[in-house]
CSV table of C-alpha atoms in Angstrom, one decimal:
chain,number,residue,atom,x,y,z
A,157,MET,CA,-0.1,0.0,0.1
A,158,GLN,CA,0.9,3.4,-1.3
A,159,LYS,CA,2.4,5.4,2.0
A,160,ASN,CA,3.2,9.4,2.3
A,161,TYR,CA,6.2,9.7,4.1
A,162,LYS,CA,7.5,12.5,5.8
A,163,MET,CA,11.4,13.0,6.4
A,164,ILE,CA,13.9,16.0,8.6
A,165,LEU,CA,16.7,15.3,6.9
A,166,GLY,CA,20.4,17.0,7.4
A,167,TYR,CA,23.5,17.7,5.4
A,168,ASP,CA,26.8,18.6,4.4
A,169,GLY,CA,26.2,20.6,1.1
A,170,SER,CA,29.7,21.0,0.4
A,171,ARG,CA,30.7,18.4,-2.5
A,172,TYR,CA,26.6,18.7,-3.5
A,173,SER,CA,25.2,20.9,-7.0
A,174,GLY,CA,23.0,21.7,-4.8
A,175,TRP,CA,19.1,19.9,-3.6
A,176,GLU,CA,17.8,19.5,-7.1
A,177,HIS,CA,18.5,16.5,-9.0
A,178,LYS,CA,20.5,17.2,-11.5
A,179,THR,CA,21.8,14.3,-13.9
A,180,GLY,CA,25.3,13.9,-14.1
A,181,ARG,CA,25.7,15.6,-11.3
A,182,ASP,CA,25.3,15.4,-7.4
A,183,THR,CA,22.4,16.3,-5.2
A,184,ILE,CA,21.1,15.6,-2.4
A,185,GLN,CA,17.1,14.7,-4.1
A,186,GLY,CA,19.8,12.8,-6.2
A,187,LYS,CA,21.1,10.7,-3.6
A,188,LEU,CA,18.4,10.1,-2.2
A,189,VAL,CA,16.3,8.7,-4.9
A,190,GLN,CA,18.9,6.3,-5.7
A,191,VAL,CA,18.6,4.4,-2.6
A,192,LEU,CA,15.1,4.8,-2.4
A,193,GLY,CA,14.8,3.3,-5.9
A,194,HIS,CA,16.4,0.3,-3.8
A,195,LEU,CA,13.0,0.0,-1.8
A,196,THR,CA,10.4,-0.2,-4.8
A,197,ASP,CA,10.1,-0.6,-8.9
A,198,GLU,CA,7.9,3.0,-9.1
A,199,PRO,CA,10.4,5.9,-9.8
A,200,VAL,CA,10.9,7.1,-6.6
A,201,HIS,CA,9.5,10.9,-6.6
A,202,ILE,CA,11.0,13.0,-3.5
A,203,ILE,CA,8.8,16.6,-2.9
A,204,GLY,CA,11.4,19.1,-1.1
A,205,ALA,CA,10.4,21.7,1.0
A,206,GLY,CA,12.6,23.9,-1.3
A,207,ARG,CA,15.7,24.2,-2.9
A,208,THR,CA,19.4,24.9,-1.7
A,209,ASP,CA,22.4,26.1,-3.6
A,210,ALA,CA,25.4,24.1,-4.3
A,211,GLY,CA,27.1,24.1,-0.8
A,212,VAL,CA,24.4,25.4,1.0
A,213,HIS,CA,23.8,22.9,4.3
A,214,ALA,CA,21.1,22.0,6.3
A,215,LYS,CA,19.8,21.2,9.7
A,216,GLY,CA,16.0,20.4,9.5
A,217,MET,CA,15.5,20.1,6.0
A,218,VAL,CA,11.8,18.3,4.6
A,219,ALA,CA,10.6,16.2,2.2
A,220,ASN,CA,7.8,13.9,1.5
A,221,VAL,CA,8.1,10.9,-1.1
A,222,VAL,CA,5.2,8.0,-1.3
A,223,LEU,CA,7.0,4.7,-1.1
A,224,ASP,CA,4.7,1.3,-1.2
A,225,THR,CA,7.4,-0.7,1.5
A,226,GLU,CA,6.6,-3.6,4.3
A,227,LEU,CA,8.9,-1.4,6.6
A,228,SER,CA,8.4,0.2,9.9
A,229,ASP,CA,9.0,3.6,9.8
A,230,MET,CA,12.4,2.7,12.0
A,231,GLU,CA,13.5,0.1,9.9
A,232,LEU,CA,13.2,2.3,6.5
A,233,LYS,CA,14.9,5.2,8.1
A,234,ASP,CA,17.4,2.9,9.5
A,235,TYR,CA,17.6,1.2,5.9
A,236,VAL,CA,18.4,4.7,3.8
A,237,ASN,CA,20.8,6.2,6.4
A,238,HIS,CA,22.7,3.1,6.4
A,239,TYR,CA,23.1,3.4,2.3
A,240,LEU,CA,23.1,7.2,2.0
A,241,PRO,CA,26.7,8.9,2.3
A,242,GLU,CA,27.9,10.0,5.5
A,243,ASP,CA,26.6,13.4,4.8
A,244,ILE,CA,23.7,13.2,4.5
A,245,VAL,CA,21.8,12.0,7.4
A,246,VAL,CA,18.0,11.8,8.4
A,247,TYR,CA,16.8,12.4,11.3
A,248,GLU,CA,13.2,11.2,10.8
A,249,MET,CA,11.6,10.0,8.7
A,250,THR,CA,7.5,9.2,9.6
A,251,GLU,CA,4.4,8.1,8.0
A,252,VAL,CA,1.8,11.3,7.4
A,253,PRO,CA,-1.8,11.6,5.7
A,254,GLU,CA,-1.6,11.6,2.0
A,255,ARG,CA,-2.3,15.5,1.7
A,256,PHE,CA,0.9,16.4,3.8
A,257,HIS,CA,2.8,18.1,1.0
A,258,ALA,CA,7.0,19.4,2.1
A,259,ARG,CA,6.5,22.9,-0.4
A,260,TYR,CA,2.6,23.6,-0.6
A,261,ASN,CA,2.3,22.8,3.2
A,262,ALA,CA,4.9,25.2,4.0
A,263,ILE,CA,4.3,28.3,6.1
A,264,GLY,CA,8.2,29.2,7.4
A,265,LYS,CA,11.9,29.2,6.7
A,266,THR,CA,14.0,29.1,8.8
A,267,TYR,CA,17.7,30.0,7.6
A,268,GLN,CA,21.3,30.7,9.4
A,269,TYR,CA,24.4,32.4,8.5
A,270,ARG,CA,27.8,32.1,10.3
A,271,ILE,CA,30.3,35.0,9.7
A,272,TYR,CA,34.3,34.0,11.5
A,273,ASP,CA,35.9,37.1,11.4
A,274,GLY,CA,39.0,36.1,14.0
A,275,ARG,CA,42.5,36.9,13.0
A,276,GLN,CA,43.3,33.1,12.5
A,277,LYS,CA,43.0,31.2,9.8
A,278,PRO,CA,39.5,29.4,11.4
A,279,LEU,CA,40.1,24.8,11.1
A,280,PHE,CA,37.4,22.5,11.9
A,281,ASP,CA,34.7,24.8,11.0
A,282,ARG,CA,36.4,25.9,7.6
A,283,LYS,CA,33.8,24.7,5.1
A,284,TYR,CA,30.8,26.4,7.8
A,285,VAL,CA,31.7,30.0,7.7
A,286,TRP,CA,32.7,32.8,6.3
A,287,THR,CA,35.1,34.7,6.8
A,288,THR,CA,35.4,38.4,6.2
A,289,GLU,CA,38.7,40.2,6.5
A,290,LYS,CA,38.1,42.8,8.8
A,291,LYS,CA,36.0,42.2,12.7
A,292,THR,CA,31.8,43.4,12.0
A,293,ASP,CA,30.1,45.3,14.0
A,294,VAL,CA,27.0,43.6,14.7
A,295,GLU,CA,25.0,47.1,15.8
A,296,ARG,CA,25.3,48.2,12.9
A,297,MET,CA,24.3,45.2,11.3
A,298,ARG,CA,21.3,44.7,13.9
A,299,GLU,CA,20.5,48.8,12.0
A,300,GLY,CA,20.8,47.4,8.9
A,301,ALA,CA,18.4,44.5,10.0
A,302,THR,CA,15.4,46.5,10.5
A,303,TYR,CA,15.5,48.3,7.5
A,304,LEU,CA,14.7,44.4,6.4
A,305,GLN,CA,12.8,43.1,8.8
A,306,GLY,CA,8.7,43.2,7.9
A,307,THR,CA,7.1,42.4,4.2
A,308,HIS,CA,9.3,44.5,1.5
A,309,ASP,CA,9.4,43.7,-2.5
A,310,PHE,CA,13.2,41.8,-1.9
A,311,ALA,CA,13.5,41.9,-6.0
A,312,ALA,CA,17.0,44.3,-5.0
A,313,PHE,CA,17.6,40.8,-2.9
A,314,CYS,CA,17.1,38.0,-5.1
A,315,LYS,CA,18.7,36.4,-8.0
A,316,ASN,CA,17.5,36.8,-11.7
A,317,PRO,CA,13.6,37.7,-10.5
A,318,GLN,CA,11.3,36.4,-12.3
A,319,LYS,CA,8.6,39.1,-13.9
A,320,LYS,CA,5.4,37.2,-13.9
A,321,LYS,CA,5.8,35.9,-10.2
A,322,SER,CA,5.7,38.5,-7.2
A,323,THR,CA,9.3,39.5,-5.3
A,324,VAL,CA,7.2,40.5,-2.2
A,325,ARG,CA,7.8,38.2,1.2
A,326,THR,CA,7.9,38.4,4.7
A,327,VAL,CA,11.0,38.5,6.9
A,328,ASP,CA,9.5,38.8,10.8
A,329,ARG,CA,12.2,38.0,12.7
A,330,ILE,CA,16.0,38.8,12.0
A,331,GLU,CA,18.7,38.1,14.2
A,332,ILE,CA,22.5,39.1,14.8
A,333,GLU,CA,24.4,37.7,18.1
A,334,ARG,CA,27.9,37.7,18.3
A,335,ASP,CA,30.1,34.8,20.3
A,336,ASN,CA,33.7,35.4,19.9
A,337,ASP,CA,34.9,35.6,17.2
A,338,TYR,CA,31.7,34.3,15.2
A,339,VAL,CA,28.5,36.4,14.1
A,340,THR,CA,25.8,34.0,13.3
A,341,LEU,CA,22.9,35.7,11.7
A,342,THR,CA,18.7,34.3,12.0
A,343,PHE,CA,16.2,34.7,9.3
A,344,HIS,CA,12.8,33.5,9.1
A,345,GLY,CA,10.5,34.0,6.5
A,346,ASP,CA,8.0,32.8,4.5
A,347,GLY,CA,9.9,32.5,2.2
A,348,PHE,CA,12.7,33.6,1.0
A,349,LEU,CA,13.8,34.4,-2.9
A,350,TYR,CA,16.5,32.7,-5.2
A,351,HIS,CA,20.5,34.0,-3.6
A,352,MET,CA,18.1,36.2,-1.1
A,353,VAL,CA,19.5,35.2,2.6
A,354,ARG,CA,22.8,35.4,1.3
A,355,ILE,CA,22.7,38.9,-0.3
A,356,MET,CA,20.3,40.0,2.6
A,357,THR,CA,23.4,38.7,4.6
A,358,GLY,CA,26.3,39.7,2.4
A,359,THR,CA,24.6,43.7,2.0
A,360,LEU,CA,24.6,43.4,6.0
A,361,VAL,CA,27.9,42.4,6.5
A,362,GLN,CA,29.0,44.8,3.8
A,363,VAL,CA,27.5,47.1,6.7
A,364,GLY,CA,28.8,45.8,9.3
A,365,LEU,CA,32.7,46.8,7.6
A,366,GLY,CA,30.9,50.2,7.0
A,367,ARG,CA,31.8,50.2,3.9
A,368,MET,CA,27.7,51.1,3.1
A,369,GLU,CA,25.2,52.6,5.7
A,370,PRO,CA,22.1,51.1,6.8
A,371,SER,CA,19.7,53.1,5.2
A,372,GLN,CA,21.9,52.0,1.6
A,373,ILE,CA,19.2,49.2,2.4
A,374,ALA,CA,16.3,51.4,2.1
A,375,LYS,CA,17.0,52.8,-0.6
A,376,ALA,CA,17.5,49.3,-2.2
A,377,LEU,CA,14.5,47.6,-1.3
A,378,ALA,CA,12.0,50.9,-2.3
A,379,THR,CA,13.6,51.0,-5.3
A,380,GLY,CA,14.7,46.8,-6.8
A,381,GLU,CA,17.5,47.6,-7.9
A,382,ARG,CA,19.7,44.5,-7.5
A,383,THR,CA,23.1,47.1,-7.8
A,384,LEU,CA,22.3,48.9,-4.3
A,385,ALA,CA,22.1,45.7,-2.2
A,386,GLY,CA,25.3,44.5,-1.5
A,387,VAL,CA,27.5,40.8,-2.5
A,388,THR,CA,25.9,37.4,-2.3
A,389,ALA,CA,27.4,36.0,0.5
A,390,PRO,CA,29.4,33.0,-0.7
A,391,SER,CA,27.1,29.5,-0.2
A,392,GLN,CA,29.1,27.4,2.5
A,393,GLY,CA,28.4,30.0,6.1
A,394,LEU,CA,23.7,29.0,4.7
A,395,THR,CA,22.7,26.7,6.7
A,396,LEU,CA,18.5,25.9,6.4
A,397,VAL,CA,17.9,24.7,9.5
A,398,GLN,CA,13.6,24.8,10.2
A,399,ILE,CA,11.2,24.4,8.1
A,400,ASP,CA,7.5,25.6,9.6
A,401,TYR,CA,4.4,23.5,8.8
A,402,PRO,CA,1.0,25.1,10.5
A,403,ALA,CA,-0.4,23.1,13.0
A,404,ARG,CA,-2.4,19.7,13.1
B,575,MET,CA,71.5,36.0,10.8
B,576,GLN,CA,70.2,32.9,11.3
B,577,LYS,CA,67.1,32.7,14.6
B,578,ASN,CA,65.8,29.9,16.0
B,579,TYR,CA,61.5,30.7,16.1
B,580,LYS,CA,59.4,28.8,17.5
B,581,MET,CA,55.4,27.6,15.9
B,582,ILE,CA,52.1,26.4,17.8
B,583,LEU,CA,50.5,25.0,15.3
B,584,GLY,CA,46.4,23.7,14.5
B,585,TYR,CA,45.8,20.8,11.2
B,586,ASP,CA,42.7,19.1,10.5
B,587,GLY,CA,45.0,15.2,10.1
B,588,SER,CA,42.3,14.2,7.7
B,589,ARG,CA,44.0,13.7,4.3
B,590,TYR,CA,47.5,13.8,6.6
B,591,SER,CA,49.6,10.4,6.9
B,592,GLY,CA,50.6,12.4,10.0
B,593,TRP,CA,53.4,14.7,11.2
B,594,GLU,CA,56.8,13.2,9.9
B,595,HIS,CA,57.1,14.2,6.7
B,596,LYS,CA,57.6,11.1,3.9
B,597,THR,CA,58.3,11.3,0.8
B,598,GLY,CA,55.6,11.0,-1.2
B,599,ARG,CA,53.1,11.4,1.2
B,600,ASP,CA,51.1,14.8,2.3
B,601,THR,CA,52.3,15.0,5.8
B,602,ILE,CA,52.5,18.2,7.5
B,603,GLN,CA,56.2,18.4,8.2
B,604,GLY,CA,56.1,18.0,4.8
B,605,LYS,CA,54.0,20.8,3.7
B,606,LEU,CA,55.8,23.5,5.9
B,607,VAL,CA,59.1,22.1,4.6
B,608,GLN,CA,57.7,23.3,1.5
B,609,VAL,CA,56.1,26.5,2.6
B,610,LEU,CA,59.1,27.5,4.4
B,611,GLY,CA,61.7,26.2,1.3
B,612,HIS,CA,61.1,29.0,-0.2
B,613,LEU,CA,61.2,31.9,1.9
B,614,THR,CA,65.8,29.9,1.7
B,615,ASP,CA,67.9,27.7,0.0
B,616,GLU,CA,69.5,25.4,2.7
B,617,PRO,CA,67.7,22.3,3.7
B,618,VAL,CA,64.7,23.5,6.3
B,619,HIS,CA,65.0,21.0,9.7
B,620,ILE,CA,62.0,21.3,11.3
B,621,ILE,CA,61.8,19.9,14.4
B,622,GLY,CA,58.3,18.7,16.0
B,623,ALA,CA,57.6,18.0,19.8
B,624,GLY,CA,56.3,14.6,18.7
B,625,ARG,CA,54.8,13.3,15.9
B,626,THR,CA,50.8,12.6,15.9
B,627,ASP,CA,49.6,10.0,13.7
B,628,ALA,CA,47.9,10.4,10.7
B,629,GLY,CA,44.5,11.4,10.4
B,630,VAL,CA,45.3,12.9,14.4
B,631,HIS,CA,44.2,16.5,14.5
B,632,ALA,CA,45.7,18.8,16.6
B,633,LYS,CA,45.3,22.6,18.3
B,634,GLY,CA,48.0,22.7,19.8
B,635,MET,CA,51.3,20.9,18.2
B,636,VAL,CA,54.7,23.0,18.6
B,637,ALA,CA,57.3,22.4,16.4
B,638,ASN,CA,61.1,25.1,15.6
B,639,VAL,CA,62.7,25.8,12.9
B,640,VAL,CA,66.0,27.6,12.2
B,641,LEU,CA,65.5,30.1,9.9
B,642,ASP,CA,67.8,33.4,8.0
B,643,THR,CA,65.8,35.9,7.2
B,644,GLU,CA,64.5,39.6,7.4
B,645,LEU,CA,60.6,39.1,8.1
B,646,SER,CA,59.6,40.6,11.0
B,647,ASP,CA,57.4,37.0,12.7
B,648,MET,CA,54.4,39.1,11.5
B,649,GLU,CA,55.2,39.0,7.7
B,650,LEU,CA,56.6,35.6,9.0
B,651,LYS,CA,53.6,34.3,10.4
B,652,ASP,CA,51.3,35.9,7.5
B,653,TYR,CA,53.7,34.8,4.9
B,654,VAL,CA,53.8,30.3,6.3
B,655,ASN,CA,49.4,31.3,6.8
B,656,HIS,CA,48.8,32.3,3.3
B,657,TYR,CA,50.7,29.5,1.6
B,658,LEU,CA,49.8,26.6,3.7
B,659,PRO,CA,47.1,24.8,2.9
B,660,GLU,CA,43.9,25.7,4.5
B,661,ASP,CA,43.7,23.0,7.0
B,662,ILE,CA,47.3,23.8,8.3
B,663,VAL,CA,47.2,26.9,10.8
B,664,VAL,CA,50.3,28.4,12.5
B,665,TYR,CA,48.6,30.4,15.1
B,666,GLU,CA,51.5,31.5,17.0
B,667,MET,CA,55.5,32.0,15.6
B,668,THR,CA,57.8,34.5,17.6
B,669,GLU,CA,62.0,33.9,18.0
B,670,VAL,CA,63.0,32.3,20.3
B,671,PRO,CA,66.6,31.5,22.5
B,672,GLU,CA,68.5,29.3,20.3
B,673,ARG,CA,69.2,26.5,22.4
B,674,PHE,CA,65.4,26.1,22.7
B,675,HIS,CA,64.4,23.0,21.2
B,676,ALA,CA,60.6,21.6,20.5
B,677,ARG,CA,61.5,17.8,21.4
B,678,TYR,CA,64.1,17.8,24.2
B,679,ASN,CA,62.8,20.8,26.1
B,680,ALA,CA,59.1,19.9,26.3
B,681,ILE,CA,58.3,18.7,30.0
B,682,GLY,CA,54.4,17.8,28.4
B,683,LYS,CA,51.3,17.1,26.8
B,684,THR,CA,47.7,17.0,26.4
B,685,TYR,CA,45.0,15.0,24.3
B,686,GLN,CA,42.2,15.5,24.0
B,687,TYR,CA,39.5,12.1,22.2
B,688,ARG,CA,36.2,12.9,21.1
B,689,ILE,CA,33.6,10.0,21.3
B,690,TYR,CA,29.9,10.5,19.9
B,691,ASP,CA,27.5,8.0,21.4
B,692,GLY,CA,24.3,10.1,19.7
B,693,ARG,CA,21.1,8.0,17.7
B,694,GLN,CA,21.7,9.8,14.9
B,695,LYS,CA,24.6,9.7,12.7
B,696,PRO,CA,27.2,12.4,13.0
B,697,LEU,CA,26.7,15.1,10.3
B,698,PHE,CA,28.6,18.2,10.5
B,699,ASP,CA,32.4,16.9,12.7
B,700,ARG,CA,31.3,13.2,11.3
B,701,LYS,CA,35.7,13.8,10.8
B,702,TYR,CA,36.2,14.9,14.5
B,703,VAL,CA,34.5,11.9,16.2
B,704,TRP,CA,34.7,8.4,17.3
B,705,THR,CA,30.6,6.9,16.8
B,706,THR,CA,30.5,4.1,19.2
B,707,GLU,CA,27.4,1.8,18.9
B,708,LYS,CA,25.5,2.1,22.0
B,709,LYS,CA,26.2,4.3,24.7
B,710,THR,CA,29.1,4.7,27.3
B,711,ASP,CA,28.9,4.9,30.8
B,712,VAL,CA,30.9,7.5,32.0
B,713,GLU,CA,31.3,6.8,35.5
B,714,ARG,CA,32.3,2.8,34.7
B,715,MET,CA,34.8,4.6,32.5
B,716,ARG,CA,35.9,6.9,35.1
B,717,GLU,CA,36.7,4.2,37.6
B,718,GLY,CA,38.2,2.7,34.4
B,719,ALA,CA,41.0,5.6,34.4
B,720,THR,CA,41.9,5.3,38.0
B,721,TYR,CA,44.3,2.3,37.1
B,722,LEU,CA,45.9,4.0,34.7
B,723,GLN,CA,46.6,8.1,35.5
B,724,GLY,CA,50.2,7.9,37.5
B,725,THR,CA,53.4,6.4,37.2
B,726,HIS,CA,53.8,2.7,35.8
B,727,ASP,CA,54.6,1.1,32.6
B,728,PHE,CA,52.4,1.2,29.5
B,729,ALA,CA,53.6,-1.6,28.0
B,730,ALA,CA,50.3,-2.9,27.3
B,731,PHE,CA,49.3,0.6,26.0
B,732,CYS,CA,51.8,0.9,23.1
B,733,LYS,CA,52.0,-0.6,20.2
B,734,ASN,CA,55.7,-2.2,19.6
B,735,PRO,CA,57.1,-1.7,22.1
B,736,GLN,CA,60.8,-1.1,21.8
B,737,LYS,CA,62.4,-3.8,23.7
B,738,LYS,CA,65.8,-1.1,24.5
B,739,LYS,CA,63.1,1.6,25.8
B,740,SER,CA,61.6,2.3,28.3
B,741,THR,CA,57.8,2.7,28.2
B,742,VAL,CA,57.3,3.8,31.7
B,743,ARG,CA,55.2,6.8,31.7
B,744,THR,CA,53.9,9.5,34.1
B,745,VAL,CA,50.2,10.2,33.1
B,746,ASP,CA,49.4,12.8,36.1
B,747,ARG,CA,45.4,13.3,35.3
B,748,ILE,CA,42.7,11.4,32.9
B,749,GLU,CA,39.1,13.7,32.9
B,750,ILE,CA,36.4,12.6,31.0
B,751,GLU,CA,33.6,14.6,30.6
B,752,ARG,CA,29.9,14.5,29.1
B,753,ASP,CA,28.7,17.3,26.7
B,754,ASN,CA,24.7,15.9,25.0
B,755,ASP,CA,25.8,13.1,23.2
B,756,TYR,CA,29.4,13.1,23.1
B,757,VAL,CA,32.5,12.3,25.7
B,758,THR,CA,35.6,14.2,26.2
B,759,LEU,CA,38.4,12.0,27.3
B,760,THR,CA,41.6,14.9,28.2
B,761,PHE,CA,45.0,12.7,28.9
B,762,HIS,CA,47.8,14.7,30.1
B,763,GLY,CA,51.2,13.6,30.6
B,764,ASP,CA,55.1,13.5,30.6
B,765,GLY,CA,54.4,11.9,27.1
B,766,PHE,CA,52.8,8.9,25.5
B,767,LEU,CA,54.1,5.7,23.6
B,768,TYR,CA,53.8,5.1,20.0
B,769,HIS,CA,49.6,4.5,20.1
B,770,MET,CA,49.3,4.2,24.3
B,771,VAL,CA,46.9,6.9,23.5
B,772,ARG,CA,44.7,6.0,21.6
B,773,ILE,CA,44.4,2.4,22.9
B,774,MET,CA,44.4,4.0,26.6
B,775,THR,CA,41.6,5.7,25.2
B,776,GLY,CA,39.8,1.8,23.1
B,777,THR,CA,40.3,0.4,26.2
B,778,LEU,CA,37.8,2.6,28.7
B,779,VAL,CA,35.1,2.7,25.9
B,780,GLN,CA,35.3,-0.7,25.9
B,781,VAL,CA,34.6,-0.7,29.7
B,782,GLY,CA,32.1,2.2,29.7
B,783,LEU,CA,30.5,-0.4,26.9
B,784,GLY,CA,30.6,-2.8,29.5
B,785,ARG,CA,33.0,-5.5,27.8
B,786,MET,CA,35.9,-5.3,30.4
B,787,GLU,CA,35.8,-4.7,33.6
B,788,PRO,CA,38.0,-1.5,35.2
B,789,SER,CA,39.9,-4.1,37.0
B,790,GLN,CA,41.1,-5.3,34.0
B,791,ILE,CA,43.2,-2.3,32.9
B,792,ALA,CA,45.4,-3.0,35.9
B,793,LYS,CA,46.2,-6.4,35.3
B,794,ALA,CA,47.7,-5.5,31.8
B,795,LEU,CA,49.7,-2.5,33.5
B,796,ALA,CA,50.8,-5.1,35.3
B,797,THR,CA,51.7,-8.0,32.8
B,798,GLY,CA,52.3,-5.8,30.4
B,799,GLU,CA,50.2,-7.9,27.7
B,800,ARG,CA,48.8,-5.7,24.9
B,801,THR,CA,45.9,-8.1,24.2
B,802,LEU,CA,44.9,-7.6,27.9
B,803,ALA,CA,43.9,-4.1,27.3
B,804,GLY,CA,41.2,-2.9,24.7
B,805,VAL,CA,40.7,-1.6,21.6
B,806,THR,CA,43.3,0.8,19.6
B,807,ALA,CA,40.4,3.4,18.8
B,808,PRO,CA,40.7,5.2,15.6
B,809,SER,CA,42.9,7.9,15.4
B,810,GLN,CA,40.4,10.7,14.0
B,811,GLY,CA,38.8,11.2,16.7
B,812,LEU,CA,42.7,12.6,18.8
B,813,THR,CA,43.2,16.0,19.4
B,814,LEU,CA,47.6,17.4,20.0
B,815,VAL,CA,45.7,19.9,22.7
B,816,GLN,CA,48.9,21.2,24.3
B,817,ILE,CA,52.7,21.0,24.6
B,818,ASP,CA,53.9,22.1,28.5
B,819,TYR,CA,58.2,24.1,28.3
B,820,PRO,CA,59.0,25.3,31.4
B,821,ALA,CA,59.0,28.7,32.9
B,822,ARG,CA,61.3,30.8,32.1
């Protein structure tokens, strides 16, 4: 009997060409299709809550997949973890109602971006941070973040906006915390455009380095001019942390 | 003019065949010789405080090297860090008296070993821990550690002991701490034999898993029988943390 499974996943995105399956490339979705494909003769369709770019990590990606299997939830999870490579982990795999759709039902997402601005080169976490040349001023970054919070047209904070699709999004929370030489930016919103978290981060870092005025963010939002926003922060500092769904 | 430099180093040992230079192999010492070799026409001799095995990491390795250079300490450190691969970092590089010898002058060493015994696969730190199949009992491990502490003949805790060389060492401190699914073992002593920290760890883990009685450690020490001690813990969980030298 066909059953619908919700999966919560973590992955180290360093060596992957992102979430979405591409022929001839290593992708997270591709690895999952490969492993789950051993359980069934039918084609396996995995629906992710969203797509993460090449090099982006995850601690709480959500996906769903319809499978016809006799295995219990626990056996299924153990099976998948056993055959997945060591840089992809399935934390939860549970049967859910047929109507559950990881993308359509998602109502919120949390991303974290980690910056390292210490004097020494980072070592053991060098693949999970963006190292800036100078110290960043967290107070200035927080000031810049106040402009980004709320409901705006984020066209200036998006790569290749599509004319027919809305670029309005709501970012209801941006937290910026320093822990010694590490600065973590946490973004929560109803959804994010292509490269949006990385462009918001790159912009806030330029503000934090004193290379851009916080108020320029308001101008970028108002005009939709990509060139008024900052650089795109590299993918390796970014982690998808959580996807929210309505309480049942 | 020839000057003697003391270096404090960190490295991710994952892709190296250990500290010591071997032709045709990637080693930490080899990489340092290569980079420092650009500064001089003389052969470069780097003296490490000790050797770390293939796959072992370091946060506080110490080495010294005699160089004839006009660069300031700071310039020298920046130069070396710029040309070293991203998995080796020089934290300090300072001129020291000619008589300083990283190996002969070392009077103590601290190693840390990290175990992970959670139910999920480890992800972002998977290269820096040893994952055990079951939960380890920290209290039992601490009981086992009391037998190892002190001055003993550690012949049973050494790979290939050499007949002519003493296998007596003093381990004055073993601390075992749990932090959620992680157990960290910290060893401090005057010096350690080949594989000694890894065999002590493997033995304590077997005690912690209930597969060996703590008192068997006393028997292993008394008889010098390697087979009475436990397995050799894998290198990837081990980090050389600090080398002590006499206060001037």
